[in-house]
Coordinates of C-alpha atoms in Angstrom, one line a residue:
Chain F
X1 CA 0.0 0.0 0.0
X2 CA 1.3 3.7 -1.2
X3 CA -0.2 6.6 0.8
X4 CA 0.3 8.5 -2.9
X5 CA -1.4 6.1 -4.8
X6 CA -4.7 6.0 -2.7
X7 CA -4.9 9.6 -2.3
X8 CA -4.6 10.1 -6.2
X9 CA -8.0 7.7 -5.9
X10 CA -9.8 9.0 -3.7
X11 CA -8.7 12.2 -5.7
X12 CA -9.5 10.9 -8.9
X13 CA -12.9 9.8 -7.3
X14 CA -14.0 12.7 -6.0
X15 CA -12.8 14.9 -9.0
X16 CA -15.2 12.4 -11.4
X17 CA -18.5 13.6 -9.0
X18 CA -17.9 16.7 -8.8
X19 CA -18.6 16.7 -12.6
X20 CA -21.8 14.5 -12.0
X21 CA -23.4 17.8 -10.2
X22 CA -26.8 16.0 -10.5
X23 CA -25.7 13.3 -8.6
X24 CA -23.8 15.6 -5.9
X25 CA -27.2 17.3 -5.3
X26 CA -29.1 13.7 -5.1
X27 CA -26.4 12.9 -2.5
X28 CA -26.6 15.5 0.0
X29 CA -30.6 16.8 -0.9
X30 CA -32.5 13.6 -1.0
X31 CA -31.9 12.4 2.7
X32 CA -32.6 16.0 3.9
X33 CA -35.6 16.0 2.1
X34 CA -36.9 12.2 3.1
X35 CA -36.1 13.4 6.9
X36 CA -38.3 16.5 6.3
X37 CA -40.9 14.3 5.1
X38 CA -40.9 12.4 7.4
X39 CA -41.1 15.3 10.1
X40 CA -44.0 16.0 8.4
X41 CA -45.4 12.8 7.9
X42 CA -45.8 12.7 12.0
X43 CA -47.0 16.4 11.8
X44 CA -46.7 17.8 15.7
X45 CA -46.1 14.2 17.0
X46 CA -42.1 14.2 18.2
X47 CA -42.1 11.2 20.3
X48 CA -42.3 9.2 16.8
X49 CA -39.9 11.5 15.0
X50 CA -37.6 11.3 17.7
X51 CA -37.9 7.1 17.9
X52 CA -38.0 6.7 14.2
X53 CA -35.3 9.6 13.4
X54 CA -32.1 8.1 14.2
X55 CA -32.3 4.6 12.4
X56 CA -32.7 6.4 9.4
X57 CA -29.9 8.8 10.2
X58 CA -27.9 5.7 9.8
X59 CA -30.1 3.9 6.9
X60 CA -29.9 6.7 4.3
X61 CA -26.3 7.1 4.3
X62 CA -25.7 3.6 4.3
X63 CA -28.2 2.8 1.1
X64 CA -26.7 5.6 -0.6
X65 CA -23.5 4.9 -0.5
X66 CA -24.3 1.0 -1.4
X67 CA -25.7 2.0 -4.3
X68 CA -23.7 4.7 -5.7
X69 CA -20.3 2.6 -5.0
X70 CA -21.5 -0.7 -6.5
X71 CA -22.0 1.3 -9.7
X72 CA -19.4 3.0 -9.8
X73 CA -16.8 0.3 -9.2
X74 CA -18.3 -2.2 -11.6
X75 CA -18.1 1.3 -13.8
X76 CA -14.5 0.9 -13.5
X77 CA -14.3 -2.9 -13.8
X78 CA -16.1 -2.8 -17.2
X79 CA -14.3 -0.1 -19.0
X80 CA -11.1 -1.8 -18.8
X81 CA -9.4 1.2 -16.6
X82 CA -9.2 -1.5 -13.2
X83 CA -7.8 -3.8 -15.6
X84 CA -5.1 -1.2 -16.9
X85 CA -4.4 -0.5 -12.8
X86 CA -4.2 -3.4 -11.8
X87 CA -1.1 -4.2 -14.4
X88 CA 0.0 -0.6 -12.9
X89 CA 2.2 -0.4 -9.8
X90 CA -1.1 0.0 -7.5
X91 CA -2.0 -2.5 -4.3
X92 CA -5.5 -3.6 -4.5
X93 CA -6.0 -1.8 -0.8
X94 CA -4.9 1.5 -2.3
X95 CA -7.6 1.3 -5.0
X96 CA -10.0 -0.2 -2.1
X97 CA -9.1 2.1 0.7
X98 CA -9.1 5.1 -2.1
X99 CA -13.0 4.5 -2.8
X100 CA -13.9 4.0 0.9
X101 CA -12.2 7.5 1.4
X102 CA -13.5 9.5 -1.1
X103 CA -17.4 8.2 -0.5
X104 CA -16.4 8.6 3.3
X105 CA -15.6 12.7 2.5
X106 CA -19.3 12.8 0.4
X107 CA -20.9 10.9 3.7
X108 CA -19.2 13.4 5.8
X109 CA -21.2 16.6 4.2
X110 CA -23.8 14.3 3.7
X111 CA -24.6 13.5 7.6
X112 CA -23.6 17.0 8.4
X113 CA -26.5 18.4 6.4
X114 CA -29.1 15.3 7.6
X115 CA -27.6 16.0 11.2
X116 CA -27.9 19.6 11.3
X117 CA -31.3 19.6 9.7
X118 CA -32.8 16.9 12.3
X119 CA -31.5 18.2 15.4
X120 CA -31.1 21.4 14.5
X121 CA -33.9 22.5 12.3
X122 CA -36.7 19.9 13.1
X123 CA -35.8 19.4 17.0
X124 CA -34.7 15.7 17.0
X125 CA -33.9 14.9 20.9
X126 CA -30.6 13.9 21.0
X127 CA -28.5 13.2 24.4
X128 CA -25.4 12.0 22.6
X129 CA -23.1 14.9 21.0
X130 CA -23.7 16.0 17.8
X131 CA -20.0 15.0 16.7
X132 CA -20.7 11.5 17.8
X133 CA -24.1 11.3 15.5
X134 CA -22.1 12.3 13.0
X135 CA -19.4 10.2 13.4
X136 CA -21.9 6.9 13.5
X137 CA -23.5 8.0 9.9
X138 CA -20.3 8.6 8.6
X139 CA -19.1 5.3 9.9
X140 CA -22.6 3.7 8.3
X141 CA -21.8 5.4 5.3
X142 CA -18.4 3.4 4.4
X143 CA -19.9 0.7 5.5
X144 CA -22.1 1.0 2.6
X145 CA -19.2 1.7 0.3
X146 CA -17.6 -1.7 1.3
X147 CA -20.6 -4.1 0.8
X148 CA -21.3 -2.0 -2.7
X149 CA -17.4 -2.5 -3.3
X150 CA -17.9 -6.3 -2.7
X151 CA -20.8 -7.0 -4.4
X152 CA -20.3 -4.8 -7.5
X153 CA -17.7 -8.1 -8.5
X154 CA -20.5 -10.4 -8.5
X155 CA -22.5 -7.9 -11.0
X156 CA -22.1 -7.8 -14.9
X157 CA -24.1 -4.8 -15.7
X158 CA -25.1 -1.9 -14.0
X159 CA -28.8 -3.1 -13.9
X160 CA -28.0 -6.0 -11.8
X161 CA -25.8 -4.2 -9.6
X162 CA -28.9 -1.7 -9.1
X163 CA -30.8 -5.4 -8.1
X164 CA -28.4 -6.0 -5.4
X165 CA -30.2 -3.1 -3.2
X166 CA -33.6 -4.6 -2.7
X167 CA -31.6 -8.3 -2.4
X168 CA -28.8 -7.4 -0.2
X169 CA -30.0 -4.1 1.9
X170 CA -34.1 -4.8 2.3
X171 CA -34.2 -7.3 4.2
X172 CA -31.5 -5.6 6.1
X173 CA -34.0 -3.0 6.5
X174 CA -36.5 -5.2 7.7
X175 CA -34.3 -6.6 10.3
X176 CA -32.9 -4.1 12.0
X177 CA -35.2 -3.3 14.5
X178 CA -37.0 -0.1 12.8
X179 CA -40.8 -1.7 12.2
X180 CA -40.4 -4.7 15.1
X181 CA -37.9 -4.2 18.0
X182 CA -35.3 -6.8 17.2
X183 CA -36.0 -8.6 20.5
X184 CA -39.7 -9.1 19.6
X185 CA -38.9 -10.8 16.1
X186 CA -39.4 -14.8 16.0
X187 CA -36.7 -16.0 17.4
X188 CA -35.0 -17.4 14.1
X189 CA -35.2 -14.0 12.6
X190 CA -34.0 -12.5 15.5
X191 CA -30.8 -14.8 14.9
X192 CA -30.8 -13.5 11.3
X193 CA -30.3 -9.8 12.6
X194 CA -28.0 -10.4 15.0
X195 CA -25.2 -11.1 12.0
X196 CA -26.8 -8.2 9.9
X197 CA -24.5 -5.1 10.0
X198 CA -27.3 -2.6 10.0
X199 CA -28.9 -4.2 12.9
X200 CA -25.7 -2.5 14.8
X201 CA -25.7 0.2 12.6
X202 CA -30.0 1.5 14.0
X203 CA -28.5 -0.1 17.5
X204 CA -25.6 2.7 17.7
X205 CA -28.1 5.7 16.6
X206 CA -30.4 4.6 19.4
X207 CA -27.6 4.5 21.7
X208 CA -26.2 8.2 20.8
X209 CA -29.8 9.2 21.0
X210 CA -30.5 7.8 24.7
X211 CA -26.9 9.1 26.5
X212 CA -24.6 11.5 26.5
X213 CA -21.5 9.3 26.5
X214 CA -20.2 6.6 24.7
X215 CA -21.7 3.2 26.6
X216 CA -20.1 -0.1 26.3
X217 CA -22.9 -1.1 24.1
X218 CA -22.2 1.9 21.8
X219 CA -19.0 1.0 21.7
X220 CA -19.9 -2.6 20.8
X221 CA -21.9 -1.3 18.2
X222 CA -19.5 0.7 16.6
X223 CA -16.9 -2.0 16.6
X224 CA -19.2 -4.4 14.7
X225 CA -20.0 -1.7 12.5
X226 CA -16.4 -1.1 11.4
X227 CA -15.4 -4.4 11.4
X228 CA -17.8 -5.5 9.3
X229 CA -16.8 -2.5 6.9
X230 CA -13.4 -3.8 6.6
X231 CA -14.3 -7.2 6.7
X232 CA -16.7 -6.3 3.2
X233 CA -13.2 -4.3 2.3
X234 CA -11.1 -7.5 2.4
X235 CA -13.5 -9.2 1.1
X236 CA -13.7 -7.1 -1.9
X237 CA -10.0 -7.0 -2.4
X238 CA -10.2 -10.7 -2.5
X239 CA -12.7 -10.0 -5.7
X240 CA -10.0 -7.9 -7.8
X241 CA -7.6 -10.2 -9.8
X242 CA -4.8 -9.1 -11.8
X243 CA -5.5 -11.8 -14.0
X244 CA -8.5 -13.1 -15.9
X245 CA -9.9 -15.6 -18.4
Chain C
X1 CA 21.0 -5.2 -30.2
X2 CA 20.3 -8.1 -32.2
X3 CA 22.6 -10.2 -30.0
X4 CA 20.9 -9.3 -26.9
X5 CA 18.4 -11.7 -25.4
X6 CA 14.4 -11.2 -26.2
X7 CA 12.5 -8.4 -24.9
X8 CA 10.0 -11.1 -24.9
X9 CA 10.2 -15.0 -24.8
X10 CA 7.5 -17.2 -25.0
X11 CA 7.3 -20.8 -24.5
X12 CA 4.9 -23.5 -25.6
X13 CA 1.5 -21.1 -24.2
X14 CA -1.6 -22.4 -24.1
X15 CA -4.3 -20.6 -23.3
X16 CA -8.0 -21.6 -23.3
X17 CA -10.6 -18.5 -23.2
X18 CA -14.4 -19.8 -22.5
X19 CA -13.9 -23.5 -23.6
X20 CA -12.4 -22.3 -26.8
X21 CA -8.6 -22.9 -27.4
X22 CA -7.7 -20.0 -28.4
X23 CA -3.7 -20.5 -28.2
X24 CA -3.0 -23.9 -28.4
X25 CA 0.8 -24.4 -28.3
X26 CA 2.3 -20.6 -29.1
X27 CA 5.8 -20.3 -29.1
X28 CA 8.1 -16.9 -30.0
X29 CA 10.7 -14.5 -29.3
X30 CA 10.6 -10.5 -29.4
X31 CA 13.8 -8.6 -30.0
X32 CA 14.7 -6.0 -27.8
X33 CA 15.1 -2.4 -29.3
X34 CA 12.7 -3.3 -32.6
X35 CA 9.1 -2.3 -33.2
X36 CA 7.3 -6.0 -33.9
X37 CA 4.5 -5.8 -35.6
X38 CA 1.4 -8.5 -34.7
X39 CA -0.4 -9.3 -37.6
X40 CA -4.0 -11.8 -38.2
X41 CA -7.1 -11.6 -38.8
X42 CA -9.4 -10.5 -36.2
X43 CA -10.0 -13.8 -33.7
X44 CA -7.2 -15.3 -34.9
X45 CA -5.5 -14.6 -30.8
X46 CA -3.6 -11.4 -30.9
X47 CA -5.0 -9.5 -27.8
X48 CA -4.9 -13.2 -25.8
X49 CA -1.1 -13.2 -26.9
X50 CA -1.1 -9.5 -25.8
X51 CA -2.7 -10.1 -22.8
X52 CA -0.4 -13.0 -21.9
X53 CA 2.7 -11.2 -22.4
X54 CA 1.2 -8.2 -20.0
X55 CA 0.4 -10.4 -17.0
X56 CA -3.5 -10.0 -17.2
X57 CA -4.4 -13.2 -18.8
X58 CA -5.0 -16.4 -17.0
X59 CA -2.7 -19.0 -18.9
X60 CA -3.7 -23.0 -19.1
X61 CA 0.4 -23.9 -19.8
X62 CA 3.6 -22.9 -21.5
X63 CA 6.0 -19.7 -20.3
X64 CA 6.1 -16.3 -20.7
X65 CA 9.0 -14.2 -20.0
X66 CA 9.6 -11.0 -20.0
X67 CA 12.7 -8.7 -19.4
X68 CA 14.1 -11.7 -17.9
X69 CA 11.2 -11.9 -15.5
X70 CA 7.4 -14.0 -15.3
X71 CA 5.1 -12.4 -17.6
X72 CA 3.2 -10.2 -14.5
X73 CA 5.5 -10.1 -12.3
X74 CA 5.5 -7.3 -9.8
X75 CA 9.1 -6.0 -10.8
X76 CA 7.4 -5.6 -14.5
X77 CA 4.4 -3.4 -13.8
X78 CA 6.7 -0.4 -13.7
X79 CA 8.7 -1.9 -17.0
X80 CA 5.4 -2.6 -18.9
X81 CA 2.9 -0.4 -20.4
X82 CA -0.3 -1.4 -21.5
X83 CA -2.8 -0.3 -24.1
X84 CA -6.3 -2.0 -24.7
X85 CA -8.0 -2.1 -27.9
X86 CA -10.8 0.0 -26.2
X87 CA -9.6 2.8 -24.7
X88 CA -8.9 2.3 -21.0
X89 CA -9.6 5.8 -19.6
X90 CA -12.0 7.6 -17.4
X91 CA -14.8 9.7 -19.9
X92 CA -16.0 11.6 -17.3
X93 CA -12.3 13.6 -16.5
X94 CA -10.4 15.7 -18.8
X95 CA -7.5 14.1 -20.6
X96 CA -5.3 16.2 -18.0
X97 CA -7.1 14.8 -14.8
X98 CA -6.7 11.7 -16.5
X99 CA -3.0 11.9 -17.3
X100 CA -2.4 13.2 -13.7
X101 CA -4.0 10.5 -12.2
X102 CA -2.2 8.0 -14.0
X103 CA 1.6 9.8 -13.1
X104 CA 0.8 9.8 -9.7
X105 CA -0.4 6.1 -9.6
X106 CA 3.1 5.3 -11.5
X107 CA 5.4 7.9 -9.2
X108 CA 5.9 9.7 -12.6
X109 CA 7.1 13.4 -12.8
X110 CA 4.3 15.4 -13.3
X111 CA 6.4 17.2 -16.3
X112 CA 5.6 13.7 -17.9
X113 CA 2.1 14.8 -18.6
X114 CA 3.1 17.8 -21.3
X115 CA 5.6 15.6 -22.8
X116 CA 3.1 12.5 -23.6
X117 CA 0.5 15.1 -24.6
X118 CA 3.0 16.4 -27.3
X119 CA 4.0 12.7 -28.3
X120 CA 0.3 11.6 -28.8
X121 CA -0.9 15.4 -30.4
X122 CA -3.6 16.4 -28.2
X123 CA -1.8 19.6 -26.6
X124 CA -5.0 21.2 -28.0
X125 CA -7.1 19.4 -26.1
X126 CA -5.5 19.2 -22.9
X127 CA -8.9 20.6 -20.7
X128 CA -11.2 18.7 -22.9
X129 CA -13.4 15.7 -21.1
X130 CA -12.1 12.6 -22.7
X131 CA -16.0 11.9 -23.0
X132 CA -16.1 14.5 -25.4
X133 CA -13.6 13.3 -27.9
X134 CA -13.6 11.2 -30.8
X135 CA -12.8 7.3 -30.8
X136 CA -9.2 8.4 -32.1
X137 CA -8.8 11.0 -30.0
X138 CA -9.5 8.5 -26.9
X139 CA -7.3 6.2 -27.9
X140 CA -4.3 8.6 -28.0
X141 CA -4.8 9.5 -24.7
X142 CA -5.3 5.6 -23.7
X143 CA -1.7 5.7 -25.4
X144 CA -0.7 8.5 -23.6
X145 CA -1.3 7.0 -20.9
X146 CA 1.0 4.3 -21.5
X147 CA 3.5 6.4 -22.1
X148 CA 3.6 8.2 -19.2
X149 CA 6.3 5.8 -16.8
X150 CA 8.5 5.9 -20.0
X151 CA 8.1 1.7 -19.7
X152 CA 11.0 -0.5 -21.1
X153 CA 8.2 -2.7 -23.5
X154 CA 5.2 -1.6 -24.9
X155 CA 2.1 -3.6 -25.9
X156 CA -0.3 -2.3 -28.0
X157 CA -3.0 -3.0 -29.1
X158 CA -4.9 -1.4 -32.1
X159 CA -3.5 1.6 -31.1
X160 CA -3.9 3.2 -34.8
X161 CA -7.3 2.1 -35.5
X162 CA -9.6 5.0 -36.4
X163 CA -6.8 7.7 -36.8
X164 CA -6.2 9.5 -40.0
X165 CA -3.4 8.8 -42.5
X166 CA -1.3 11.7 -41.0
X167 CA -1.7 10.8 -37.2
X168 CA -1.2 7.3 -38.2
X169 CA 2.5 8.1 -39.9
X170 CA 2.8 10.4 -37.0
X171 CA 2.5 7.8 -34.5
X172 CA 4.7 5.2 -36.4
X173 CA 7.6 7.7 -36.2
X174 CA 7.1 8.3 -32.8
X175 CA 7.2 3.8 -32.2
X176 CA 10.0 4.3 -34.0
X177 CA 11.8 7.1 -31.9
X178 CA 10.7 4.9 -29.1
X179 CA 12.6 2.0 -30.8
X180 CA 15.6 3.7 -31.5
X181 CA 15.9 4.7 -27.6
X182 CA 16.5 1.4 -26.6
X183 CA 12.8 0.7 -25.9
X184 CA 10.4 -2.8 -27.4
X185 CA 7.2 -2.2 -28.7
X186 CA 4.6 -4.6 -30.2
X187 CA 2.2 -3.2 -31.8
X188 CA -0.9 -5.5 -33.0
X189 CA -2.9 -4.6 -36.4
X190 CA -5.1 -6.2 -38.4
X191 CA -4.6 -3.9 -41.0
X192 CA -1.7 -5.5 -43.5
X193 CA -0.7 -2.4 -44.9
X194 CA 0.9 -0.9 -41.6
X195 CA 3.1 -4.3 -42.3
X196 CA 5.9 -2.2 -43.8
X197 CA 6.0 0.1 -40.9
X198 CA 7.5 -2.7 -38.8
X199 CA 10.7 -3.6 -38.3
X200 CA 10.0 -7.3 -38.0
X201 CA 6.7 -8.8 -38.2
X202 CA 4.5 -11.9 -36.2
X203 CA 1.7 -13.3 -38.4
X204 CA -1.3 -15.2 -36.2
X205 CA -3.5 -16.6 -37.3
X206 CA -5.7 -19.2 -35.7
X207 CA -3.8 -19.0 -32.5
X208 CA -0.5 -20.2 -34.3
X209 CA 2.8 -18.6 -35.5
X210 CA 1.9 -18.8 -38.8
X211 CA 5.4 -17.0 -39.9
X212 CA 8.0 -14.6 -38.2
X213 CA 10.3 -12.2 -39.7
X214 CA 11.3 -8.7 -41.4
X215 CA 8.8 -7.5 -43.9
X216 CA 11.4 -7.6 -46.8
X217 CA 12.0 -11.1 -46.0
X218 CA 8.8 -12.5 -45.4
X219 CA 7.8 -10.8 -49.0
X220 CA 11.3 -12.3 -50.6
X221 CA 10.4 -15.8 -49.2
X222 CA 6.7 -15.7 -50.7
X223 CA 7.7 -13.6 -54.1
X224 CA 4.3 -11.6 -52.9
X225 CA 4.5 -8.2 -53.3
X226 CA 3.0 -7.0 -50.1
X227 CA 2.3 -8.3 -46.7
X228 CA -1.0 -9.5 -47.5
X229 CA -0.3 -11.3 -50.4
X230 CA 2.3 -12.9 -48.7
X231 CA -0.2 -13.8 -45.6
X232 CA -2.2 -15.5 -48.5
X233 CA 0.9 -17.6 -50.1
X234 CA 1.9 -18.4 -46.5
X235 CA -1.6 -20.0 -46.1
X236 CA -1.9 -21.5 -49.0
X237 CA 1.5 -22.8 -48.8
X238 CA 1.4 -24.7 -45.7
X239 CA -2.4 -26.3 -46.4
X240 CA -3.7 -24.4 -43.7
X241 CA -6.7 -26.5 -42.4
X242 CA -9.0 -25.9 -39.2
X243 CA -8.9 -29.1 -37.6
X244 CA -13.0 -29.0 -37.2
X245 CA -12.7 -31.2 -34.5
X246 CA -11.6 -29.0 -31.8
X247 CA -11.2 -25.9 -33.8
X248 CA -7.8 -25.7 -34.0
X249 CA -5.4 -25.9 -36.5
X250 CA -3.7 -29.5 -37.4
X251 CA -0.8 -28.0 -39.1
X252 CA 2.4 -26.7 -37.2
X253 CA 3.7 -23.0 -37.4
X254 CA 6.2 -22.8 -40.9
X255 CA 9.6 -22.4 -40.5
X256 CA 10.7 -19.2 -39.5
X257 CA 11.5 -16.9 -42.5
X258 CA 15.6 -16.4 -42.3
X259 CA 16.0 -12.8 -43.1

């Protein structure tokens, strides 16, 4: 791994969506506005917003950035240009670690604006700091970037990659303790979510929202959360091969 | 030079592509120094061969070396640069961004950028998005790209496809500077009549060597008159017949052509 060569990805990376301003705006407006709706939605009732407000702080970033990486990556596999760096001087980690940084920086702005507008604007209750909120989505956010990383190598067009979101992350969704507290599911399912990543993911937003400092439990959650995003990472590096048939 | 060992030596390579065997026993040398020129009809296993030599194509047997090294080896990926028939750049930056990104993923001066721009003629259209371009212009800066670490051998691949008669001269003479530096080049075409441009020539065809040798000889040892013709005679001369078994040929390469 070469410090230069995954900066000049995550440079490359970022320079490539800045010209894709319709997509920048998607980004960072879209959760903003799905929040706002669904302040709305529960028009003068905060005990809901306020219970059903932080999971999605950590769902939209994570959906997001799933999407928009597995895209992009099998973007790069198909046009030939990971072929031509991988028969460059480049470590698959730097291309890896590049990608994970460069969506990481776009999940930065984009919790910052989702943060701001929920606690700030809309009056979410929140005990935890700020910082730490942030910190959690931004977390969830490159967590997103490695599972669409890993999966974009089992997709051969973009239209399938876009199928892995419904496949991969719904039932995620499901499971993670937003319509049925996690406890309350059969017991089978309730297995299931213990080894789903976003489980943790809704688990540390809850914990940030309840105290004000970082419990064990949130620090559980946090460690899962990363772990599994560099699990996905080495997972996906184990999906890039010099060579092919 | 001539007495120097190959830029490129390859063994007895077999390589099998989607159940088809599309090289079934390949075995060549590339001189150090020369521009090679990889000739064959389209199909016939030139961008396999290419891919083989560069390290990116699984092999089912035989050897490739290269500089004295494994085809692929790490030590080569700074010695060997690489242009795809399609070009292998990123539409959506400008050929600048593109070049930049390339020299800092290969530790290359950043000067390196104006100086490949120049070699491939697209000064003009340094802050253009490669989206933008036309098919030629994209595969220059593919080639540009290639140029960039100033690698010991480079493979390419179509790289004149789609360019006009003047580019096309343009780019032979700068192969040829290339040559002349010290540095290998293959270049693949299925076009015959950039045969002549070569210094030494590799005709494939059905995944076999079907002759090897400078342009003047190959035509002296046919009596054709150009490339082609001589491509035809070679054929003829040698019975060429798909085995229809398998698909492959039953007949051995010819004898090389002495020069």
């Amino acid at each position: 791994m070469t410090p230069r060569v995954t900066l000049a990805v995550a440079g490359r990376v970022l320079a490539q969506l800045r010209r894709d301003h319709r997509t920048v705006a998607m980004l960072l407006v879209v959760p903003c506005v799905l929040l706002a709706l669904l302040w709305w939605m529960f028009d003068g009732n905060a005990g809901i917003f306020n219970s059903v407000g932080p999971p999605l702080l950590a769902i939209f970033p994570f959906i997001v950035m799933f999407l928009v990486t597995s895209v992009t990556t099998l973007r790069e596999r198909s046009s030939g240009t990971l072929e031509r760096l991988l028969s460059m001087p480049m470590g698959k980690a730097d291309l890896l670690l590049g990608y994970a940084l460069a969506f990481a920086a776009v999940a930065l702005a984009q919790s910052l604006l989702a943060v701001g507008l929920t606690v700030g604007a809309l009056g979410m209750d929140v005990q935890g700091s700020v910082l730490t909120l942030t910190v959690v989505s931004v977390l969830n956010a490159v967590l997103g970037t490695a599972l669409g990383l890993f999966v974009s190598a089992f997709a051969e067009t973009e239209f399938q990659a876009v199928q892995f979101m419904p496949a991969l992350v719904l039932p995620q969704l499901l499971l993670c303790g937003l319509f049925v507290p996690r406890d309350a599911l059969p017991a089978v399912l309730e297995a299931v979510s213990d080894v789903l990543p976003l489980s943790y993911a809704v688990a540390a937003m809850r914990e940030v929202q309840a105290a004000s400092s970082w419990t064990s439990d949130l620090v559980l959650d946090v460690s899962v959360i990363g772990g599994s995003a560099l699990l996905a990472l080495m997972l996906g590096a184990a999906t890039l091969r010099r060579r092919t048939a | 030079m001539a007495n120097k060992s190959p830029a490129v030596d390859i063994s007895h390579l077999r390589v099998v592509r989607g159940g088809r065997t599309v090289l079934p026993d390949l075995s060549c040398t590339i001189p150090p120094g020369q521009v090679t020129g990889l000739l064959g009809p389209s199909g016939g296993g030139k961008s396999t061969l290419i891919r083989a030599i560069v390290g990116v194509q699984k092999v089912q047997g035989g050897t490739v070396e290269v500089l004295g090294q494994p085809a692929g080896s790490a030590a080569l990926r700074r010695q060997v640069g690489y242009v795809t028939q399609a070009p292998s750049v990123y539409a959506d930056l400008t050929v600048t961004e593109n070049l930049r990104f390339f020299a800092r993923v290969l530790g290359a001066r950043t000067a390196a950028v104006g100086t490949v721009l120049d070699q491939v003629d697209l000064g003009h259209y340094a802050d253009s998005l490669v989206g933008r371009l036309s098919g030629g212009q994209r595969s220059r800066v593919s080639l540009a790209v290639a140029l960039l670490g100033e690698p010991q051998l480079l493979v390419l691949d179509e790289p004149t496809v789609g360019l006009d008669p003047v580019l096309r001269r343009d780019l032979w003479a700068l192969f040829h500077d290339l040559a002349a530096k010290g540095r290998t080049l293959l270049v693949s075409s299925h076009v015959m009549d950039e045969a002549d441009r070569c210094d030494r020539l590799l005709l494939l065809r059905d995944g076999q060597v079907l002759a090897e040798g400078t342009p003047h000889a190959l035509r002296e040892a046919t009596g054709a008159d150009d490339i082609e013709s001589a491509f035809l005679a070679l054929i003829n001369r040698v019975g060429w017949q798909p085995d229809r078994q398998n698909g492959t040929p039953v007949r051995t390469r010819d004898k090389e052509v002495a020069p």
